[in-house]
CSV table of C-alpha atoms and ligand atoms in Angstrom, one decimal:
chain,number,residue,atom,x,y,z
A,25,MET,CA,-120.5,55.9,135.9
A,26,SER,CA,-116.8,56.6,135.5
A,27,GLY,CA,-116.5,58.8,132.4
A,28,TRP,CA,-115.1,61.6,134.5
A,29,GLN,CA,-112.6,59.2,136.1
A,30,ASP,CA,-111.4,58.3,132.6
A,31,ASP,CA,-111.0,62.0,131.7
A,32,ALA,CA,-109.1,62.6,134.9
A,33,GLN,CA,-106.8,59.7,134.3
A,34,ARG,CA,-106.1,60.8,130.7
A,35,ASP,CA,-105.8,64.5,131.3
A,36,LEU,CA,-104.6,65.3,134.8
A,37,ILE,CA,-101.0,65.0,136.0
A,38,LYS,CA,-100.7,62.0,138.2
A,39,ASN,CA,-99.6,63.9,141.3
A,40,VAL,CA,-102.6,62.6,143.3
A,41,GLY,CA,-104.4,59.2,143.3
A,42,PRO,CA,-107.8,58.8,141.8
A,43,ARG,CA,-110.2,61.6,142.7
A,44,MET,CA,-112.9,60.5,145.1
A,45,GLU,CA,-115.8,62.2,143.5
A,46,LEU,CA,-116.8,64.6,140.8
A,47,LEU,CA,-118.3,67.5,142.7
A,48,THR,CA,-120.4,70.1,140.9
A,49,ARG,CA,-122.1,72.4,143.4
A,50,GLY,CA,-121.9,73.5,147.1
A,51,GLU,CA,-124.1,75.4,149.5
A,52,GLY,CA,-123.4,75.9,153.2
A,53,ALA,CA,-121.8,72.8,154.6
A,54,HIS,CA,-123.0,70.6,151.8
A,55,VAL,CA,-121.7,69.7,148.3
A,56,TRP,CA,-123.3,67.7,145.5
A,57,ASP,CA,-121.8,65.3,143.0
A,58,GLY,CA,-122.5,64.9,139.3
A,59,ASP,CA,-125.4,62.4,140.1
A,60,GLY,CA,-127.1,64.9,142.4
A,61,ARG,CA,-126.0,63.1,145.6
A,62,ARG,CA,-125.6,65.4,148.6
A,63,TYR,CA,-122.6,65.2,151.0
A,64,LEU,CA,-122.1,66.9,154.4
A,65,ASP,CA,-118.7,68.5,153.9
A,66,PHE,CA,-116.8,68.2,157.1
A,67,LEU,CA,-113.4,68.7,155.4
A,68,ALA,CA,-114.2,72.1,153.8
A,69,GLY,CA,-111.5,71.8,151.2
A,70,ILE,CA,-108.9,71.0,153.9
A,71,ALA,CA,-109.8,73.7,156.4
A,72,VAL,CA,-110.3,76.3,153.6
A,73,ASN,CA,-114.0,77.0,153.2
A,74,SER,CA,-114.4,78.9,156.5
A,75,LEU,CA,-117.9,80.1,155.6
A,76,GLY,CA,-118.9,76.9,153.8
A,77,HIS,CA,-119.9,77.0,150.1
A,78,ALA,CA,-121.5,79.8,148.2
A,79,HIS,CA,-121.9,82.0,151.3
A,80,PRO,CA,-123.8,85.2,150.4
A,81,VAL,CA,-121.0,87.4,151.8
A,82,PHE,CA,-118.4,85.5,149.8
A,83,VAL,CA,-120.5,85.6,146.6
A,84,GLU,CA,-121.3,89.3,147.0
A,85,ALA,CA,-117.6,90.2,147.6
A,86,ILE,CA,-116.3,88.2,144.7
A,87,SER,CA,-119.0,89.5,142.3
A,88,ARG,CA,-118.7,93.1,143.3
A,89,GLN,CA,-114.9,93.2,143.2
A,90,ALA,CA,-114.9,91.2,139.9
A,91,ALA,CA,-117.0,94.0,138.4
A,92,THR,CA,-114.9,96.7,139.9
A,93,LEU,CA,-111.2,95.9,139.7
A,94,VAL,CA,-109.5,92.5,139.6
A,95,HIS,CA,-105.8,92.9,139.0
A,96,ILE,CA,-103.4,95.9,138.8
A,97,SER,CA,-99.9,94.6,139.7
A,98,ASN,CA,-97.9,95.7,142.8
A,99,TYR,CA,-96.9,98.9,141.2
A,100,PHE,CA,-100.2,100.1,142.6
A,101,ALA,CA,-102.2,99.7,145.8
A,102,SER,CA,-106.0,99.1,146.0
A,103,PRO,CA,-108.5,99.8,148.8
A,104,PRO,CA,-109.3,96.1,149.5
A,105,GLN,CA,-105.5,95.3,149.8
A,106,LEU,CA,-105.1,98.1,152.4
A,107,ALA,CA,-108.2,97.1,154.2
A,108,LEU,CA,-107.1,93.5,154.5
A,109,ALA,CA,-103.6,94.4,155.6
A,110,ALA,CA,-105.0,96.7,158.3
A,111,ARG,CA,-107.4,94.0,159.4
A,112,LEU,CA,-104.7,91.3,159.6
A,113,LYS,CA,-102.4,93.6,161.6
A,114,ARG,CA,-105.3,94.2,164.1
A,115,LEU,CA,-106.3,90.6,164.4
A,116,ALA,CA,-102.7,89.4,164.8
A,117,GLY,CA,-102.0,92.2,167.3
A,118,THR,CA,-98.9,93.4,165.6
A,119,GLY,CA,-99.4,97.0,166.6
A,120,GLU,CA,-98.2,99.8,164.3
A,121,GLU,CA,-94.8,98.2,163.4
A,122,GLY,CA,-96.4,95.1,161.8
A,123,ARG,CA,-96.3,94.5,158.1
A,124,VAL,CA,-98.1,92.2,155.7
A,125,TYR,CA,-97.0,90.6,152.4
A,126,PHE,CA,-99.6,88.9,150.3
A,127,SER,CA,-99.0,85.7,148.3
A,128,ASN,CA,-101.4,83.4,146.4
A,129,SER,CA,-101.0,80.2,148.5
A,130,GLY,CA,-99.6,78.7,151.7
A,131,ALA,CA,-96.5,77.4,150.1
A,132,GLU,CA,-95.7,80.9,148.8
A,133,ALA,CA,-96.3,82.4,152.2
A,134,ASN,CA,-93.7,80.0,153.6
A,135,GLU,CA,-91.3,80.8,150.8
A,136,ALA,CA,-91.5,84.4,152.0
A,137,ALA,CA,-90.9,83.2,155.5
A,138,PHE,CA,-87.8,81.2,154.3
A,139,LYS,CA,-86.5,84.4,152.6
A,140,LEU,CA,-87.3,86.4,155.7
A,141,ALA,CA,-85.2,83.9,157.7
A,142,ARG,CA,-82.3,84.2,155.2
A,143,LEU,CA,-82.5,88.1,155.3
A,144,HIS,CA,-82.4,87.9,159.1
A,145,GLY,CA,-79.7,85.3,159.3
A,146,GLY,CA,-77.3,86.2,156.5
A,147,ALA,CA,-74.0,84.3,156.4
A,148,ALA,CA,-73.6,84.2,160.2
A,149,ARG,CA,-76.9,82.3,160.8
A,150,PRO,CA,-77.4,79.7,158.1
A,151,ARG,CA,-79.6,77.3,160.1
A,152,ILE,CA,-83.3,77.0,160.1
A,153,ILE,CA,-85.0,74.7,162.5
A,154,ALA,CA,-88.3,72.9,161.7
A,155,LEU,CA,-90.0,70.1,163.4
A,156,ASP,CA,-90.3,66.4,162.7
A,157,ASN,CA,-93.6,65.6,161.0
A,158,ALA,CA,-93.9,69.3,159.9
A,159,PHE,CA,-95.8,70.2,156.7
A,160,HIS,CA,-95.0,73.6,155.2
A,161,GLY,CA,-95.8,73.1,151.5
A,162,ARG,CA,-94.5,71.6,148.3
A,163,THR,CA,-92.4,74.3,146.6
A,164,MET,CA,-88.7,73.9,147.0
A,165,GLY,CA,-88.2,76.2,150.0
A,166,SER,CA,-91.4,75.2,151.8
A,167,LEU,CA,-90.6,71.5,150.9
A,168,ALA,CA,-87.2,71.9,152.5
A,169,MET,CA,-89.0,72.8,155.8
A,170,THR,CA,-91.4,69.9,155.3
A,171,ALA,CA,-90.3,66.9,157.3
A,172,LYS,CA,-91.5,63.9,155.3
A,173,LEU,CA,-88.5,62.3,153.5
A,174,ALA,CA,-90.7,60.7,150.9
A,175,MET,CA,-91.9,64.1,149.8
A,176,ARG,CA,-88.4,65.6,149.6
A,177,GLU,CA,-86.3,62.7,148.4
A,178,PRO,CA,-87.2,62.8,144.7
A,179,PHE,CA,-86.3,66.5,144.6
A,180,LEU,CA,-83.0,66.5,146.3
A,181,PRO,CA,-80.9,68.6,146.8
A,182,MET,CA,-83.0,70.9,148.9
A,183,PRO,CA,-82.3,74.5,149.6
A,184,GLY,CA,-79.7,74.3,152.4
A,185,GLY,CA,-79.7,74.9,156.1
A,186,VAL,CA,-82.9,73.3,157.3
A,187,GLU,CA,-82.9,70.8,160.1
A,188,HIS,CA,-85.7,68.8,161.6
A,189,ILE,CA,-85.9,68.1,165.3
A,190,PRO,CA,-88.4,66.3,167.6
A,191,ALA,CA,-91.2,68.5,168.9
A,192,THR,CA,-89.9,68.7,172.4
A,193,ILE,CA,-88.6,71.6,174.4
A,194,GLU,CA,-85.4,69.6,175.3
A,195,ALA,CA,-84.7,69.0,171.6
A,196,LEU,CA,-85.0,72.7,170.8
A,197,GLU,CA,-82.8,73.6,173.8
A,198,ALA,CA,-80.2,71.2,172.5
A,199,ALA,CA,-80.3,72.3,168.8
A,200,ILE,CA,-80.5,76.1,169.1
A,201,ASP,CA,-77.5,78.4,169.2
A,202,ASP,CA,-76.5,81.7,167.7
A,203,SER,CA,-76.2,80.2,164.2
A,204,VAL,CA,-79.9,79.7,163.9
A,205,ALA,CA,-81.8,82.2,161.8
A,206,ALA,CA,-85.3,81.0,162.5
A,207,VAL,CA,-87.5,78.3,164.1
A,208,ILE,CA,-90.7,77.5,162.2
A,209,VAL,CA,-93.5,75.6,163.8
A,210,GLU,CA,-97.2,74.8,163.3
A,211,PRO,CA,-99.3,75.3,166.5
A,212,ILE,CA,-101.1,72.0,165.5
A,213,GLN,CA,-99.5,69.8,162.9
A,214,GLY,CA,-102.5,69.4,160.6
A,215,GLU,CA,-101.1,67.2,157.9
A,216,ALA,CA,-99.2,65.0,160.4
A,217,GLY,CA,-102.6,64.0,161.8
A,218,VAL,CA,-103.8,67.0,163.9
A,219,VAL,CA,-100.9,66.7,166.4
A,220,GLU,CA,-100.7,69.4,169.1
A,221,LEU,CA,-97.4,70.8,170.3
A,222,PRO,CA,-96.4,69.8,173.9
A,223,GLU,CA,-97.8,72.1,176.7
A,224,GLY,CA,-95.7,75.2,177.0
A,225,TYR,CA,-93.7,74.6,173.8
A,226,LEU,CA,-94.4,77.9,172.1
A,227,ALA,CA,-93.5,79.9,175.3
A,228,ALA,CA,-90.2,77.9,175.5
A,229,ALA,CA,-89.6,78.4,171.8
A,230,ARG,CA,-90.2,82.1,172.2
A,231,ALA,CA,-87.8,82.4,175.1
A,232,LEU,CA,-85.1,80.3,173.3
A,233,THR,CA,-85.3,82.1,170.0
A,234,THR,CA,-85.2,85.5,171.7
A,235,LYS,CA,-82.2,84.4,173.8
A,236,HIS,CA,-80.3,83.3,170.6
A,237,GLY,CA,-81.5,86.1,168.3
A,238,ALA,CA,-83.5,83.8,166.0
A,239,LEU,CA,-86.9,84.5,164.5
A,240,LEU,CA,-89.9,82.5,165.7
A,241,ILE,CA,-92.1,81.9,162.7
A,242,ILE,CA,-95.5,80.3,163.2
A,243,ASP,CA,-97.1,78.5,160.3
A,244,GLU,CA,-100.8,79.3,160.8
A,245,ILE,CA,-101.9,78.2,157.3
A,246,GLN,CA,-104.2,75.5,158.7
A,247,THR,CA,-104.7,76.8,162.2
A,248,GLY,CA,-105.4,80.4,161.4
A,249,ALA,CA,-108.6,82.4,160.7
A,250,GLY,CA,-110.4,81.2,163.8
A,251,ARG,CA,-110.3,77.5,163.1
A,252,THR,CA,-108.9,76.5,166.6
A,253,GLY,CA,-111.2,78.9,168.5
A,254,ALA,CA,-108.7,81.7,168.5
A,255,TRP,CA,-107.9,84.0,165.6
A,256,PHE,CA,-104.5,82.3,165.3
A,257,GLY,CA,-103.4,79.1,167.0
A,258,TYR,CA,-100.4,80.7,168.7
A,259,GLN,CA,-102.7,83.1,170.6
A,260,HIS,CA,-103.8,80.2,172.9
A,261,GLU,CA,-100.2,80.4,174.3
A,262,GLY,CA,-100.0,84.2,174.8
A,263,ILE,CA,-96.7,84.7,173.0
A,264,VAL,CA,-95.7,87.2,170.3
A,265,PRO,CA,-94.0,85.6,167.3
A,266,ASP,CA,-91.8,87.4,164.7
A,267,ALA,CA,-94.0,86.3,161.8
A,268,ILE,CA,-97.0,84.2,161.0
A,269,THR,CA,-97.9,82.6,157.7
A,270,LEU,CA,-101.5,82.4,156.5
A,271,ALA,CA,-103.5,80.9,153.6
A,272,LYS,CA,-106.3,78.4,153.5
A,273,GLY,CA,-109.1,79.7,155.8
A,274,ILE,CA,-108.4,83.4,155.3
A,275,GLY,CA,-109.6,83.3,151.7
A,276,GLY,CA,-112.6,81.0,152.4
A,277,GLY,CA,-111.9,79.2,149.1
A,278,PHE,CA,-110.2,82.1,147.1
A,279,PRO,CA,-106.5,81.4,146.7
A,280,ILE,CA,-104.6,83.8,148.9
A,281,GLY,CA,-101.8,83.7,151.4
A,282,ALA,CA,-99.9,86.1,153.5
A,283,ILE,CA,-97.1,86.6,155.9
A,284,VAL,CA,-97.6,89.0,158.8
A,285,THR,CA,-94.5,90.2,160.6
A,286,TYR,CA,-94.0,91.7,164.0
A,287,GLY,CA,-91.5,94.3,165.3
A,288,ALA,CA,-88.1,94.4,163.8
A,289,ALA,CA,-88.8,91.5,161.4
A,290,SER,CA,-91.1,93.9,159.6
A,291,GLN,CA,-88.1,95.8,158.3
A,292,LEU,CA,-86.2,92.9,156.7
A,293,PHE,CA,-87.8,93.0,153.2
A,294,THR,CA,-86.6,96.0,151.2
A,295,PRO,CA,-87.6,97.1,147.7
A,296,GLY,CA,-86.9,94.4,145.2
A,297,SER,CA,-86.2,91.6,147.7
A,298,HIS,CA,-89.4,89.7,147.1
A,299,GLY,CA,-92.5,89.9,145.0
A,300,SER,CA,-95.4,88.2,143.2
A,301,THR,CA,-97.4,89.4,140.2
A,302,TYR,CA,-100.7,88.4,141.6
A,303,GLY,CA,-100.0,88.7,145.3
A,304,GLY,CA,-102.3,91.1,147.0
A,305,ASN,CA,-104.5,91.6,144.0
A,306,PRO,CA,-107.8,93.5,144.6
A,307,LEU,CA,-110.0,90.5,144.0
A,308,GLY,CA,-108.3,88.1,146.4
A,309,THR,CA,-107.9,90.7,149.1
A,310,ALA,CA,-111.5,91.9,148.8
A,311,VAL,CA,-112.7,88.3,149.2
A,312,ALA,CA,-110.4,87.6,152.1
A,313,ASP,CA,-111.4,90.9,153.8
A,314,ALA,CA,-115.0,90.0,153.4
A,315,VAL,CA,-114.5,86.4,154.8
A,316,LEU,CA,-112.6,87.7,157.8
A,317,GLY,CA,-115.2,90.4,158.3
A,318,GLU,CA,-117.9,87.7,158.4
A,319,ILE,CA,-115.9,85.6,160.8
A,320,GLU,CA,-115.7,88.6,163.1
A,321,ASN,CA,-119.3,89.8,162.6
A,322,ALA,CA,-120.9,86.4,163.0
A,323,GLY,CA,-118.8,85.4,166.0
A,324,LEU,CA,-117.3,82.4,164.2
A,325,VAL,CA,-114.1,82.2,166.2
A,326,GLU,CA,-116.3,81.6,169.3
A,327,ASN,CA,-118.5,79.3,167.2
A,328,ALA,CA,-115.5,77.2,166.3
A,329,ALA,CA,-114.6,76.7,169.9
A,330,LEU,CA,-118.2,75.9,170.9
A,331,ARG,CA,-119.0,73.6,167.9
A,332,GLY,CA,-115.6,72.0,168.2
A,333,ALA,CA,-116.4,70.9,171.7
A,334,GLN,CA,-119.8,69.6,170.6
A,335,VAL,CA,-118.2,67.6,167.7
A,336,ARG,CA,-115.7,66.1,170.2
A,337,THR,CA,-118.6,65.2,172.5
A,338,VAL,CA,-120.5,63.6,169.6
A,339,ILE,CA,-117.5,61.5,168.7
A,340,GLU,CA,-117.0,60.4,172.3
A,341,GLU,CA,-120.8,59.6,172.7
A,342,VAL,CA,-120.8,57.5,169.6
A,343,GLY,CA,-118.3,55.4,171.6
A,344,SER,CA,-116.9,53.3,168.7
A,345,PRO,CA,-114.2,50.8,169.8
A,346,LEU,CA,-112.2,52.0,166.8
A,347,VAL,CA,-111.8,55.5,168.3
A,348,VAL,CA,-109.1,55.7,171.0
A,349,GLY,CA,-108.8,59.5,171.3
A,350,VAL,CA,-109.6,62.9,169.9
A,351,ARG,CA,-106.9,65.5,169.2
A,352,GLY,CA,-106.9,69.1,168.1
A,353,ARG,CA,-108.6,72.3,169.1
A,354,GLY,CA,-111.8,74.0,168.0
A,355,LEU,CA,-112.9,72.8,164.5
A,356,LEU,CA,-109.5,71.2,163.7
A,357,ILE,CA,-110.0,67.7,165.0
A,358,GLY,CA,-108.1,64.5,164.6
A,359,VAL,CA,-109.9,61.2,165.5
A,360,ALA,CA,-107.2,58.8,166.6
A,361,LEU,CA,-108.0,55.2,165.6
A,362,ALA,CA,-107.1,51.8,167.2
A,363,ALA,CA,-106.2,50.5,163.8
A,364,PRO,CA,-105.0,51.9,160.5
A,365,VAL,CA,-108.5,52.1,159.0
A,366,ALA,CA,-108.9,55.8,158.4
A,367,GLY,CA,-109.1,55.2,154.6
A,368,GLU,CA,-111.9,52.7,155.1
A,369,ILE,CA,-113.8,55.0,157.4
A,370,VAL,CA,-113.4,57.9,154.9
A,371,ALA,CA,-114.7,55.7,152.1
A,372,ALA,CA,-117.6,54.4,154.2
A,373,ALA,CA,-118.5,57.9,155.2
A,374,GLN,CA,-118.5,59.1,151.6
A,375,ARG,CA,-120.8,56.3,150.6
A,376,LEU,CA,-123.2,57.4,153.3
A,377,GLY,CA,-122.9,61.1,152.3
A,378,LEU,CA,-120.2,62.5,154.6
A,379,ILE,CA,-116.9,64.0,153.6
A,380,VAL,CA,-114.0,63.7,156.1
A,381,ASN,CA,-110.3,62.9,155.4
A,382,ALA,CA,-107.6,60.5,156.4
A,383,ALA,CA,-104.8,62.7,157.6
A,384,ASN,CA,-102.8,59.5,158.0
A,385,PRO,CA,-103.7,55.8,158.1
A,386,SER,CA,-104.8,56.0,161.8
A,387,THR,CA,-106.3,59.5,162.0
A,388,VAL,CA,-109.5,60.9,160.5
A,389,ARG,CA,-109.3,64.6,160.1
A,390,ILE,CA,-112.5,66.7,160.6
A,391,ALA,CA,-112.4,70.4,159.6
A,392,PRO,CA,-115.9,71.6,158.8
A,393,PRO,CA,-116.9,75.2,157.9
A,394,LEU,CA,-116.7,77.5,161.0
A,395,ASN,CA,-120.3,78.4,160.8
A,396,ILE,CA,-121.8,75.0,161.3
A,397,GLY,CA,-124.7,74.7,163.8
A,398,ASP,CA,-126.9,72.1,165.6
A,399,ALA,CA,-128.4,70.7,162.3
A,400,GLU,CA,-125.0,70.0,160.8
A,401,ILE,CA,-123.7,68.4,164.0
A,402,ALA,CA,-126.8,66.2,164.3
A,403,GLU,CA,-126.3,65.0,160.7
A,404,PHE,CA,-122.6,64.4,161.3
A,405,ARG,CA,-123.5,62.3,164.3
A,406,THR,CA,-125.7,60.0,162.3
A,407,LEU,CA,-123.4,59.6,159.3
A,408,PHE,CA,-120.1,59.3,161.3
A,409,ALA,CA,-121.6,56.7,163.6
A,410,ALA,CA,-122.9,54.7,160.7
A,411,ALA,CA,-119.5,54.9,158.9
A,412,LEU,CA,-117.7,53.7,162.1
A,413,ALA,CA,-120.2,50.9,162.6
A,414,GLU,CA,-119.6,49.7,159.0
A,415,VAL,CA,-115.9,49.6,159.5
A,416,GLU,CA,-116.2,48.0,162.9
A,417,ALA,CA,-118.2,45.2,161.4
A,418,SER,CA,-115.5,44.5,158.8
A,419,THR,CA,-112.4,45.0,161.1
A,420,PRO,CA,-111.4,42.0,163.1
A,421,ALA,CA,-111.8,42.8,166.8
A,422,ALA,CA,-108.2,41.6,167.3
A,423,ALA,CA,-106.9,44.3,164.9
A,424,ALA,CA,-108.8,47.0,166.7
A,425,SER,CA,-107.5,46.1,170.2
A,426,SER,CA,-104.0,44.7,169.6
A,427,THR,CA,-102.4,47.8,168.0
A,428,GLY,CA,-103.1,49.8,171.2
A,429,ALA,CA,-104.0,53.4,171.7
A,430,THR,CA,-101.3,55.0,169.6
A,431,THR,CA,-101.2,56.6,166.2
A,432,ALA,CA,-98.6,55.7,163.6
A,433,ASP,CA,-96.8,59.0,163.5
A,434,SER,CA,-97.0,60.6,166.9
A,435,GLY,CA,-97.7,57.9,169.5
A,436,LYS,CA,-99.4,60.7,171.4
A,437,VAL,CA,-103.1,60.6,172.2
A,438,PRO,CA,-104.3,63.2,174.7
A,439,ALA,CA,-107.4,62.1,176.5
B,16,PLP,C1,-101.8,73.5,153.5
B,16,PLP,C2,-100.6,73.9,154.3
B,16,PLP,C3,-99.5,74.5,153.6
B,16,PLP,C4,-99.4,74.7,152.1
B,16,PLP,O1,-100.4,75.5,151.6
B,16,PLP,P1,-100.7,75.5,150.1
B,16,PLP,O2,-101.7,76.6,149.9
B,16,PLP,O3,-101.2,74.1,149.8
B,16,PLP,O4,-99.4,75.7,149.3
B,16,PLP,C5,-98.4,74.9,154.4
B,16,PLP,N1,-98.5,74.8,155.8
B,16,PLP,C6,-99.5,74.2,156.4
B,16,PLP,C7,-99.5,74.1,157.9
B,16,PLP,C8,-100.6,73.7,155.7
B,16,PLP,O5,-101.6,73.2,156.3
């Protein structure tokens, strides 16, 4: 049955490969395809559906606000916008001085971060430092901060000033000076294959940026909203950044992004210096405020830590020779493989009724809803073990053992 594939081929821009399924419905941690087949969704729209699908709190918030006030432009404020801004300041611990700007996506949040860096740096500080393997989005400014050359090359020239350096403290020490406006990092590089920063990196980056008067901007678009077992990934390190960018999990599926600033960085934007017609609209902010409220009320940050540990244990207990390590934190997990068979594992899992994702050829990414429980983890164990077994059977043992315990992009597999 490929009618929908033909439609997609004919009508959709070819910016992605063939879609894997036609999905028609979701409930909790499950989605259904057009033939009524059920899948356990351990990708959650790429770490987006924090509460799973069709959660009553999400449905209630979107319905109520849709019937109340959806869009008004930023000439006006609305109660949900103010409530969400106050909640984000509290969760991010900005204190009184913090400020929030709302966008509609992650890339747009990082565009705001790019402009924040320019406002801070001016002519005297033209440089922006980002990390090798970084992913910050696909719009021109966020793309300039994204590391992968293949993504940037067709669109050269990039907005100027961005440099990529290895994710080591030594490389940052060597690169930073008083001509740097900002350093931008992801606490865990999700798109690169769930790769953690080295121990102590954020503390060192904070010290070095402070010493040289540069902003430290943390891209929390994938790691934020409780996913790693803290509200924001940087909070595991006990530092205070100058800005964090958010999207994905804060909306639980509704498109919304934000930049939250701390201290003096909160005064850089002035009237007219940035804007978005839709950003901070009542509908999006009402939904995100309800999603974050449910994460708070239901203890889902703690649940992400607890369930993340359980998922890791399950993966270790399955004991596949294809698996050489598990990276990540909380419910952002990268399964490091002994061979570049992530695509095969994802395809086998999907045939069996499990959705996971190949973050790169040798890493399977797992990012389920934050509210999963014992039942979902038990189902995951059965399906993931079966998918691994299928691929083991078709992968020559030599291929599995000869490539060794490294991943293609990072070469780093913490135990
Ligand atoms: C997804 C992601 C982005 C881009 O967000 P979009 O909403 O797709 O524009 C930026 N940074 C990180 C770390 C991401 O994971």
